[in-house]
Amino acid sequence: MSDEPLVRWDWIADHSDLIWKQFVEHSLLTAIAVGIGLALSFPLALYAYKHKRLYGPILGVTGFLYTIPSLALFAFMGAYTGYLSITTAEIGLVSYTLLILIRNIVVGLRSVPADARETARAMGYSDRQLLWKVEIPLALPAIVAGIRLATVTTIGLVTVTAVLGLGGFGYFILDGLRTFFTTVTLLGAVLSVLFATVIDIALIYLGRFATPWTRRTGTPWTRRARGA
Amino acid sequence: MTEPMISLRNVSKRFGASEMAVTDLSLDILPGETVALVGPSGCGKTTTMKMINRLIEPSSGVILLEGGDIEERSPVDLRRGIGYVIQSIGLLPHRSIRQNIATVPKLLGWELDRIQKRVDELMAMLELDPELLGRYPHELSGGQRQRVGVARALAADPPVMLMDEPFGAVDPVVRERLQDQFLEIQMRLQKTIVFVTHDIDEALKMADRIAILKKGGVLEQYATPRDLLASPANEFVKDFVGLDRGLKRLALNNDADIDAYLGALKPLAATSPSS
């Protein structure tokens, strides 16, 4: 054991198929969780935004879900909805995204300048147009921040879903720990961190692309026109 | 007599159980007329203005626009036909200057090249550099933003404009230039304008008639600048019109002095109409 190197690169090179498979599963579990999380959060956040009294209770419930330790939740859910089940994993993963997403959407909507909202109404935007063309676009920076946070959190939590017997980079971590094979443990850990970082950076750029007005100097063509 | 463009009949507004914001207000505003609503804070001038495009609903009374009760029109429809400018301007931060000015024409479903042409026309009218069109509001100076706000309100050529302290957010030099520019534009366009200000000199300069309101939205006097200066209805009006004028007020006790005072407020172009 002592002459074993810390990382056996040949093992990694021989198992690129397995690494790809876990990458795909990790991505899928994350995408499904954030997708369903968004689909649930949006209407709830809009509701909490229109009816201020409901914001507290909605944050209370989702906040409670957020505080449940993930390992405990997956172990507990596994007993009810089954191990080796994507449903079990997603119920947990989705419930962790709700607090982050709802809070950020509501904060974003509340940050819309009152004068922009007033003049939009005064110019003849209907309530629906006001929401989709003014309030949601202006809330986007906060919403994107929420999506980033929820996605990175989920990528981390998907490593934990390996205890349910599901794939993802967590599979390597568990497998390595079980067999005292550091190469595999490190592989799983490094890949999860790398994945989270790359996705976070990608979302930053996507967010900037979607909100050109937040770039200080405006669009590239106006910058060029001004000779700057 | 000409039919009024806007007519307020015994309009009152009370927010919840608080004091009256506007009390039994009746005003007729003629087509092409600029009317200033003036008074101290809490006199209901902004509330009165916002009832005309139904941003605020009156508690009682009727408001007629071109003879029709505005309560019978959908607010969205009504508002698209009324220009709106406020002190903080309220340009949409996520839209370019071009898109901001095009807002109402787009809501009304104008064709793209008609919108394009109209935007270019307004940029020229307000002496704005076309290079600004691709920028976002936060990249403009306060004076430029204010003019974009006016251009946006004029975009669909509404017969009526509501303006709340439209020149309040800029420094005095820029304000004076904007006022002069707006007077020139108004001479050509002949919009019916209701504008709110706390600055009596601005009202004397810009308005054809001035409504002086006191706390609770009670109308004290509704008269031309000349009549207001020559024969204030009561002490409140006298005090208000004389506010901050100090020595100047003492000099305004004959027609010639009043003419001279009003003349000094107006730009040359507006005192000698060419057409």
PDB file of N, CA, C and O in Angstrom, chain A residues 113 115-127 129 133-134 137-138 212-219 221-222 225-226, chain B residues 50 53-55 75-76 79-80 82 84 86 88-95 100 103-104 106-107 131 134-136 138-139 152:
ATOM      1  N   PRO A 113     -37.548  49.719  -9.664  1.00  0.00           N
ATOM      2  CA  PRO A 113     -37.766  51.102  -9.237  1.00  0.00           C
ATOM      3  C   PRO A 113     -39.247  51.496  -9.325  1.00  0.00           C
ATOM      4  O   PRO A 113     -39.915  51.209 -10.322  1.00  0.00           O
ATOM      5  N   ASP A 115     -40.585  54.345  -9.749  1.00  0.00           N
ATOM      6  CA  ASP A 115     -40.942  55.299 -10.804  1.00  0.00           C
ATOM      7  C   ASP A 115     -41.071  54.609 -12.166  1.00  0.00           C
ATOM      8  O   ASP A 115     -41.929  54.967 -12.965  1.00  0.00           O
ATOM      9  N   ALA A 116     -40.247  53.580 -12.393  1.00  0.00           N
ATOM     10  CA  ALA A 116     -40.367  52.841 -13.655  1.00  0.00           C
ATOM     11  C   ALA A 116     -41.704  52.106 -13.711  1.00  0.00           C
ATOM     12  O   ALA A 116     -42.377  52.076 -14.738  1.00  0.00           O
ATOM     13  N   ARG A 117     -42.093  51.538 -12.563  1.00  0.00           N
ATOM     14  CA  ARG A 117     -43.369  50.832 -12.505  1.00  0.00           C
ATOM     15  C   ARG A 117     -44.522  51.811 -12.723  1.00  0.00           C
ATOM     16  O   ARG A 117     -45.452  51.531 -13.480  1.00  0.00           O
ATOM     17  N   GLU A 118     -44.424  52.990 -12.088  1.00  0.00           N
ATOM     18  CA  GLU A 118     -45.510  53.970 -12.198  1.00  0.00           C
ATOM     19  C   GLU A 118     -45.657  54.478 -13.632  1.00  0.00           C
ATOM     20  O   GLU A 118     -46.765  54.512 -14.175  1.00  0.00           O
ATOM     21  N   THR A 119     -44.524  54.844 -14.258  1.00  0.00           N
ATOM     22  CA  THR A 119     -44.663  55.382 -15.615  1.00  0.00           C
ATOM     23  C   THR A 119     -45.102  54.282 -16.582  1.00  0.00           C
ATOM     24  O   THR A 119     -45.840  54.556 -17.512  1.00  0.00           O
ATOM     25  N   ALA A 120     -44.668  53.047 -16.349  1.00  0.00           N
ATOM     26  CA  ALA A 120     -45.110  51.966 -17.229  1.00  0.00           C
ATOM     27  C   ALA A 120     -46.629  51.831 -17.167  1.00  0.00           C
ATOM     28  O   ALA A 120     -47.306  51.711 -18.190  1.00  0.00           O
ATOM     29  N   ARG A 121     -47.151  51.891 -15.954  1.00  0.00           N
ATOM     30  CA  ARG A 121     -48.605  51.818 -15.799  1.00  0.00           C
ATOM     31  C   ARG A 121     -49.271  53.026 -16.449  1.00  0.00           C
ATOM     32  O   ARG A 121     -50.283  52.908 -17.142  1.00  0.00           O
ATOM     33  N   ALA A 122     -48.669  54.193 -16.238  1.00  0.00           N
ATOM     34  CA  ALA A 122     -49.259  55.427 -16.767  1.00  0.00           C
ATOM     35  C   ALA A 122     -49.230  55.470 -18.295  1.00  0.00           C
ATOM     36  O   ALA A 122     -50.005  56.172 -18.919  1.00  0.00           O
ATOM     37  N   MET A 123     -48.302  54.708 -18.897  1.00  0.00           N
ATOM     38  CA  MET A 123     -48.244  54.696 -20.361  1.00  0.00           C
ATOM     39  C   MET A 123     -49.202  53.674 -20.956  1.00  0.00           C
ATOM     40  O   MET A 123     -49.342  53.588 -22.172  1.00  0.00           O
ATOM     41  N   GLY A 124     -49.836  52.886 -20.111  1.00  0.00           N
ATOM     42  CA  GLY A 124     -50.835  51.962 -20.616  1.00  0.00           C
ATOM     43  C   GLY A 124     -50.373  50.513 -20.720  1.00  0.00           C
ATOM     44  O   GLY A 124     -50.874  49.759 -21.557  1.00  0.00           O
ATOM     45  N   TYR A 125     -49.424  50.114 -19.869  1.00  0.00           N
ATOM     46  CA  TYR A 125     -49.119  48.683 -19.754  1.00  0.00           C
ATOM     47  C   TYR A 125     -50.224  48.029 -18.935  1.00  0.00           C
ATOM     48  O   TYR A 125     -50.606  48.557 -17.888  1.00  0.00           O
ATOM     49  N   SER A 126     -50.714  46.894 -19.385  1.00  0.00           N
ATOM     50  CA  SER A 126     -51.655  46.141 -18.560  1.00  0.00           C
ATOM     51  C   SER A 126     -50.855  45.461 -17.449  1.00  0.00           C
ATOM     52  O   SER A 126     -49.629  45.424 -17.503  1.00  0.00           O
ATOM     53  N   ASP A 127     -51.545  44.919 -16.448  1.00  0.00           N
ATOM     54  CA  ASP A 127     -50.844  44.266 -15.337  1.00  0.00           C
ATOM     55  C   ASP A 127     -49.932  43.147 -15.836  1.00  0.00           C
ATOM     56  O   ASP A 127     -48.818  42.980 -15.372  1.00  0.00           O
ATOM     57  N   GLN A 129     -48.597  42.815 -18.893  1.00  0.00           N
ATOM     58  CA  GLN A 129     -47.448  43.384 -19.615  1.00  0.00           C
ATOM     59  C   GLN A 129     -46.435  43.977 -18.643  1.00  0.00           C
ATOM     60  O   GLN A 129     -45.230  43.856 -18.839  1.00  0.00           O
ATOM     61  N   LYS A 133     -42.878  42.434 -19.041  1.00  0.00           N
ATOM     62  CA  LYS A 133     -41.990  43.301 -19.813  1.00  0.00           C
ATOM     63  C   LYS A 133     -41.206  44.279 -18.956  1.00  0.00           C
ATOM     64  O   LYS A 133     -40.255  44.884 -19.430  1.00  0.00           O
ATOM     65  N   VAL A 134     -41.631  44.474 -17.724  1.00  0.00           N
ATOM     66  CA  VAL A 134     -40.913  45.430 -16.875  1.00  0.00           C
ATOM     67  C   VAL A 134     -40.395  44.746 -15.603  1.00  0.00           C
ATOM     68  O   VAL A 134     -39.201  44.749 -15.325  1.00  0.00           O
ATOM     69  N   PRO A 137     -38.047  41.322 -16.218  1.00  0.00           N
ATOM     70  CA  PRO A 137     -36.719  41.675 -16.752  1.00  0.00           C
ATOM     71  C   PRO A 137     -35.857  42.435 -15.746  1.00  0.00           C
ATOM     72  O   PRO A 137     -34.670  42.158 -15.618  1.00  0.00           O
ATOM     73  N   LEU A 138     -36.457  43.372 -15.021  1.00  0.00           N
ATOM     74  CA  LEU A 138     -35.666  44.152 -14.074  1.00  0.00           C
ATOM     75  C   LEU A 138     -35.279  43.334 -12.846  1.00  0.00           C
ATOM     76  O   LEU A 138     -34.316  43.658 -12.150  1.00  0.00           O
ATOM     77  N   PRO A 212     -28.123  43.136 -20.570  1.00  0.00           N
ATOM     78  CA  PRO A 212     -27.082  44.025 -21.110  1.00  0.00           C
ATOM     79  C   PRO A 212     -27.046  45.404 -20.442  1.00  0.00           C
ATOM     80  O   PRO A 212     -26.007  46.032 -20.402  1.00  0.00           O
ATOM     81  N   TRP A 213     -28.198  45.837 -19.915  1.00  0.00           N
ATOM     82  CA  TRP A 213     -28.233  47.183 -19.331  1.00  0.00           C
ATOM     83  C   TRP A 213     -27.431  47.270 -18.029  1.00  0.00           C
ATOM     84  O   TRP A 213     -27.130  48.364 -17.567  1.00  0.00           O
ATOM     85  N   THR A 214     -27.112  46.130 -17.422  1.00  0.00           N
ATOM     86  CA  THR A 214     -26.359  46.179 -16.167  1.00  0.00           C
ATOM     87  C   THR A 214     -24.864  46.354 -16.411  1.00  0.00           C
ATOM     88  O   THR A 214     -24.106  46.595 -15.497  1.00  0.00           O
ATOM     89  N   ARG A 215     -24.478  46.220 -17.676  1.00  0.00           N
ATOM     90  CA  ARG A 215     -23.060  46.457 -17.971  1.00  0.00           C
ATOM     91  C   ARG A 215     -22.838  47.951 -18.008  1.00  0.00           C
ATOM     92  O   ARG A 215     -23.504  48.669 -18.752  1.00  0.00           O
ATOM     93  N   ARG A 216     -21.893  48.414 -17.236  1.00  0.00           N
ATOM     94  CA  ARG A 216     -21.737  49.840 -16.959  1.00  0.00           C
ATOM     95  C   ARG A 216     -21.682  50.703 -18.225  1.00  0.00           C
ATOM     96  O   ARG A 216     -22.286  51.749 -18.303  1.00  0.00           O
ATOM     97  N   THR A 217     -20.918  50.236 -19.212  1.00  0.00           N
ATOM     98  CA  THR A 217     -20.713  51.095 -20.370  1.00  0.00           C
ATOM     99  C   THR A 217     -21.699  50.807 -21.499  1.00  0.00           C
ATOM    100  O   THR A 217     -21.549  51.330 -22.583  1.00  0.00           O
ATOM    101  N   GLY A 218     -22.679  49.969 -21.233  1.00  0.00           N
ATOM    102  CA  GLY A 218     -23.690  49.735 -22.260  1.00  0.00           C
ATOM    103  C   GLY A 218     -23.259  48.693 -23.277  1.00  0.00           C
ATOM    104  O   GLY A 218     -22.296  47.965 -23.064  1.00  0.00           O
ATOM    105  N   THR A 219     -23.964  48.672 -24.394  1.00  0.00           N
ATOM    106  CA  THR A 219     -23.718  47.642 -25.388  1.00  0.00           C
ATOM    107  C   THR A 219     -22.420  47.923 -26.143  1.00  0.00           C
ATOM    108  O   THR A 219     -22.011  49.073 -26.265  1.00  0.00           O
ATOM    109  N   TRP A 221     -21.700  48.137 -29.175  1.00  0.00           N
ATOM    110  CA  TRP A 221     -21.738  49.048 -30.326  1.00  0.00           C
ATOM    111  C   TRP A 221     -21.814  50.515 -29.901  1.00  0.00           C
ATOM    112  O   TRP A 221     -21.277  51.376 -30.558  1.00  0.00           O
ATOM    113  N   THR A 222     -22.466  50.805 -28.749  1.00  0.00           N
ATOM    114  CA  THR A 222     -22.470  52.203 -28.311  1.00  0.00           C
ATOM    115  C   THR A 222     -21.076  52.573 -27.826  1.00  0.00           C
ATOM    116  O   THR A 222     -20.634  53.689 -27.981  1.00  0.00           O
ATOM    117  N   ALA A 225     -19.153  53.352 -30.789  1.00  0.00           N
ATOM    118  CA  ALA A 225     -19.606  54.605 -31.394  1.00  0.00           C
ATOM    119  C   ALA A 225     -19.035  55.811 -30.659  1.00  0.00           C
ATOM    120  O   ALA A 225     -18.797  56.857 -31.233  1.00  0.00           O
ATOM    121  N   ARG A 226     -18.815  55.649 -29.352  1.00  0.00           N
ATOM    122  CA  ARG A 226     -18.281  56.757 -28.587  1.00  0.00           C
ATOM    123  C   ARG A 226     -16.757  56.802 -28.627  1.00  0.00           C
ATOM    124  O   ARG A 226     -16.135  57.643 -28.005  1.00  0.00           O
TER     125      ARG A 226
ATOM    126  N   LYS B  50     -53.161  62.653 -11.041  1.00  0.00           N
ATOM    127  CA  LYS B  50     -53.213  61.197 -11.250  1.00  0.00           C
ATOM    128  C   LYS B  50     -54.641  60.665 -11.381  1.00  0.00           C
ATOM    129  O   LYS B  50     -54.834  59.533 -11.814  1.00  0.00           O
ATOM    130  N   ASN B  53     -55.641  60.295 -15.313  1.00  0.00           N
ATOM    131  CA  ASN B  53     -55.392  59.057 -16.076  1.00  0.00           C
ATOM    132  C   ASN B  53     -55.694  57.800 -15.251  1.00  0.00           C
ATOM    133  O   ASN B  53     -55.207  56.711 -15.544  1.00  0.00           O
ATOM    134  N   ARG B  54     -56.469  57.976 -14.214  1.00  0.00           N
ATOM    135  CA  ARG B  54     -56.968  56.874 -13.400  1.00  0.00           C
ATOM    136  C   ARG B  54     -55.887  56.075 -12.691  1.00  0.00           C
ATOM    137  O   ARG B  54     -56.092  54.907 -12.358  1.00  0.00           O
ATOM    138  N   LEU B  55     -54.719  56.701 -12.453  1.00  0.00           N
ATOM    139  CA  LEU B  55     -53.758  56.036 -11.565  1.00  0.00           C
ATOM    140  C   LEU B  55     -54.321  56.055 -10.150  1.00  0.00           C
ATOM    141  O   LEU B  55     -54.012  55.219  -9.323  1.00  0.00           O
ATOM    142  N   PRO B  75     -58.790  51.686 -18.139  1.00  0.00           N
ATOM    143  CA  PRO B  75     -57.635  52.507 -17.748  1.00  0.00           C
ATOM    144  C   PRO B  75     -56.473  52.371 -18.736  1.00  0.00           C
ATOM    145  O   PRO B  75     -55.825  53.361 -19.081  1.00  0.00           O
ATOM    146  N   VAL B  76     -56.235  51.144 -19.202  1.00  0.00           N
ATOM    147  CA  VAL B  76     -55.110  50.893 -20.104  1.00  0.00           C
ATOM    148  C   VAL B  76     -55.272  51.689 -21.399  1.00  0.00           C
ATOM    149  O   VAL B  76     -54.353  52.364 -21.868  1.00  0.00           O
ATOM    150  N   ARG B  79     -54.967  55.533 -20.735  1.00  0.00           N
ATOM    151  CA  ARG B  79     -53.597  55.994 -20.456  1.00  0.00           C
ATOM    152  C   ARG B  79     -52.745  56.058 -21.704  1.00  0.00           C
ATOM    153  O   ARG B  79     -51.824  56.861 -21.796  1.00  0.00           O
ATOM    154  N   ARG B  80     -53.023  55.183 -22.680  1.00  0.00           N
ATOM    155  CA  ARG B  80     -52.222  55.193 -23.908  1.00  0.00           C
ATOM    156  C   ARG B  80     -52.458  56.471 -24.710  1.00  0.00           C
ATOM    157  O   ARG B  80     -51.673  56.810 -25.586  1.00  0.00           O
ATOM    158  N   ILE B  82     -52.756  59.467 -23.192  1.00  0.00           N
ATOM    159  CA  ILE B  82     -52.376  60.602 -22.335  1.00  0.00           C
ATOM    160  C   ILE B  82     -50.882  60.518 -22.038  1.00  0.00           C
ATOM    161  O   ILE B  82     -50.416  59.525 -21.492  1.00  0.00           O
ATOM    162  N   TYR B  84     -47.340  61.217 -20.144  1.00  0.00           N
ATOM    163  CA  TYR B  84     -47.099  61.254 -18.704  1.00  0.00           C
ATOM    164  C   TYR B  84     -45.620  61.475 -18.432  1.00  0.00           C
ATOM    165  O   TYR B  84     -44.775  60.715 -18.896  1.00  0.00           O
ATOM    166  N   ILE B  86     -42.916  62.483 -15.167  1.00  0.00           N
ATOM    167  CA  ILE B  86     -42.771  62.771 -13.737  1.00  0.00           C
ATOM    168  C   ILE B  86     -41.352  63.226 -13.433  1.00  0.00           C
ATOM    169  O   ILE B  86     -40.447  63.057 -14.239  1.00  0.00           O
ATOM    170  N   SER B  88     -39.004  62.146 -11.427  1.00  0.00           N
ATOM    171  CA  SER B  88     -37.929  61.152 -11.447  1.00  0.00           C
ATOM    172  C   SER B  88     -37.851  60.449 -12.808  1.00  0.00           C
ATOM    173  O   SER B  88     -37.077  59.519 -12.977  1.00  0.00           O
ATOM    174  N   ILE B  89     -38.651  60.930 -13.745  1.00  0.00           N
ATOM    175  CA  ILE B  89     -38.657  60.512 -15.145  1.00  0.00           C
ATOM    176  C   ILE B  89     -39.162  59.087 -15.338  1.00  0.00           C
ATOM    177  O   ILE B  89     -40.060  58.849 -16.117  1.00  0.00           O
ATOM    178  N   GLY B  90     -38.577  58.131 -14.615  1.00  0.00           N
ATOM    179  CA  GLY B  90     -39.092  56.766 -14.703  1.00  0.00           C
ATOM    180  C   GLY B  90     -38.870  56.114 -16.051  1.00  0.00           C
ATOM    181  O   GLY B  90     -39.690  55.346 -16.533  1.00  0.00           O
ATOM    182  N   LEU B  91     -37.720  56.416 -16.685  1.00  0.00           N
ATOM    183  CA  LEU B  91     -37.387  55.659 -17.908  1.00  0.00           C
ATOM    184  C   LEU B  91     -37.178  54.205 -17.508  1.00  0.00           C
ATOM    185  O   LEU B  91     -36.738  53.918 -16.397  1.00  0.00           O
ATOM    186  N   LEU B  92     -37.486  53.280 -18.422  1.00  0.00           N
ATOM    187  CA  LEU B  92     -37.294  51.869 -18.103  1.00  0.00           C
ATOM    188  C   LEU B  92     -35.796  51.560 -18.209  1.00  0.00           C
ATOM    189  O   LEU B  92     -35.216  51.665 -19.292  1.00  0.00           O
ATOM    190  N   PRO B  93     -35.164  51.186 -17.092  1.00  0.00           N
ATOM    191  CA  PRO B  93     -33.698  51.060 -17.064  1.00  0.00           C
ATOM    192  C   PRO B  93     -33.161  49.988 -18.004  1.00  0.00           C
ATOM    193  O   PRO B  93     -32.001  50.040 -18.399  1.00  0.00           O
ATOM    194  N   HIS B  94     -34.001  49.006 -18.348  1.00  0.00           N
ATOM    195  CA  HIS B  94     -33.512  47.886 -19.159  1.00  0.00           C
ATOM    196  C   HIS B  94     -33.784  48.079 -20.649  1.00  0.00           C
ATOM    197  O   HIS B  94     -33.549  47.185 -21.440  1.00  0.00           O
ATOM    198  N   ARG B  95     -34.309  49.249 -20.998  1.00  0.00           N
ATOM    199  CA  ARG B  95     -34.582  49.511 -22.405  1.00  0.00           C
ATOM    200  C   ARG B  95     -33.689  50.640 -22.897  1.00  0.00           C
ATOM    201  O   ARG B  95     -33.473  51.611 -22.173  1.00  0.00           O
ATOM    202  N   ASN B 100     -37.274  53.093 -25.180  1.00  0.00           N
ATOM    203  CA  ASN B 100     -38.058  53.878 -24.234  1.00  0.00           C
ATOM    204  C   ASN B 100     -39.005  54.833 -24.949  1.00  0.00           C
ATOM    205  O   ASN B 100     -40.188  54.914 -24.619  1.00  0.00           O
ATOM    206  N   THR B 103     -42.086  53.287 -26.576  1.00  0.00           N
ATOM    207  CA  THR B 103     -42.961  52.469 -25.727  1.00  0.00           C
ATOM    208  C   THR B 103     -44.440  52.498 -26.134  1.00  0.00           C
ATOM    209  O   THR B 103     -45.027  51.466 -26.440  1.00  0.00           O
ATOM    210  N   VAL B 104     -45.023  53.696 -26.134  1.00  0.00           N
ATOM    211  CA  VAL B 104     -46.473  53.754 -26.382  1.00  0.00           C
ATOM    212  C   VAL B 104     -46.822  53.398 -27.841  1.00  0.00           C
ATOM    213  O   VAL B 104     -47.737  52.616 -28.080  1.00  0.00           O
ATOM    214  N   LYS B 106     -45.416  51.347 -29.647  1.00  0.00           N
ATOM    215  CA  LYS B 106     -45.328  49.887 -29.722  1.00  0.00           C
ATOM    216  C   LYS B 106     -46.543  49.229 -29.069  1.00  0.00           C
ATOM    217  O   LYS B 106     -47.106  48.275 -29.596  1.00  0.00           O
ATOM    218  N   LEU B 107     -46.961  49.779 -27.924  1.00  0.00           N
ATOM    219  CA  LEU B 107     -48.158  49.249 -27.262  1.00  0.00           C
ATOM    220  C   LEU B 107     -49.377  49.403 -28.164  1.00  0.00           C
ATOM    221  O   LEU B 107     -50.281  48.578 -28.163  1.00  0.00           O
ATOM    222  N   GLU B 131     -27.034  59.690 -31.539  1.00  0.00           N
ATOM    223  CA  GLU B 131     -26.092  58.690 -31.030  1.00  0.00           C
ATOM    224  C   GLU B 131     -26.554  58.117 -29.690  1.00  0.00           C
ATOM    225  O   GLU B 131     -26.176  57.006 -29.306  1.00  0.00           O
ATOM    226  N   GLY B 134     -28.944  54.260 -28.853  1.00  0.00           N
ATOM    227  CA  GLY B 134     -28.572  52.903 -28.469  1.00  0.00           C
ATOM    228  C   GLY B 134     -28.158  52.764 -27.023  1.00  0.00           C
ATOM    229  O   GLY B 134     -27.889  51.665 -26.559  1.00  0.00           O
ATOM    230  N   ARG B 135     -28.122  53.876 -26.302  1.00  0.00           N
ATOM    231  CA  ARG B 135     -27.660  53.789 -24.918  1.00  0.00           C
ATOM    232  C   ARG B 135     -28.798  53.478 -23.964  1.00  0.00           C
ATOM    233  O   ARG B 135     -29.959  53.554 -24.312  1.00  0.00           O
ATOM    234  N   TYR B 136     -28.389  53.168 -22.735  1.00  0.00           N
ATOM    235  CA  TYR B 136     -29.363  52.925 -21.679  1.00  0.00           C
ATOM    236  C   TYR B 136     -29.522  54.195 -20.843  1.00  0.00           C
ATOM    237  O   TYR B 136     -28.604  55.017 -20.783  1.00  0.00           O
ATOM    238  N   HIS B 138     -29.220  55.013 -17.784  1.00  0.00           N
ATOM    239  CA  HIS B 138     -28.236  55.416 -16.776  1.00  0.00           C
ATOM    240  C   HIS B 138     -26.966  55.988 -17.406  1.00  0.00           C
ATOM    241  O   HIS B 138     -26.110  56.510 -16.708  1.00  0.00           O
ATOM    242  N   GLU B 139     -26.852  55.904 -18.712  1.00  0.00           N
ATOM    243  CA  GLU B 139     -25.666  56.441 -19.373  1.00  0.00           C
ATOM    244  C   GLU B 139     -25.850  57.897 -19.825  1.00  0.00           C
ATOM    245  O   GLU B 139     -24.965  58.466 -20.448  1.00  0.00           O
ATOM    246  N   ARG B 152     -40.704  60.636 -24.910  1.00  0.00           N
ATOM    247  CA  ARG B 152     -41.482  59.415 -24.740  1.00  0.00           C
ATOM    248  C   ARG B 152     -42.961  59.743 -24.540  1.00  0.00           C
ATOM    249  O   ARG B 152     -43.838  59.079 -25.096  1.00  0.00           O
TER     250      ARG B 152
END
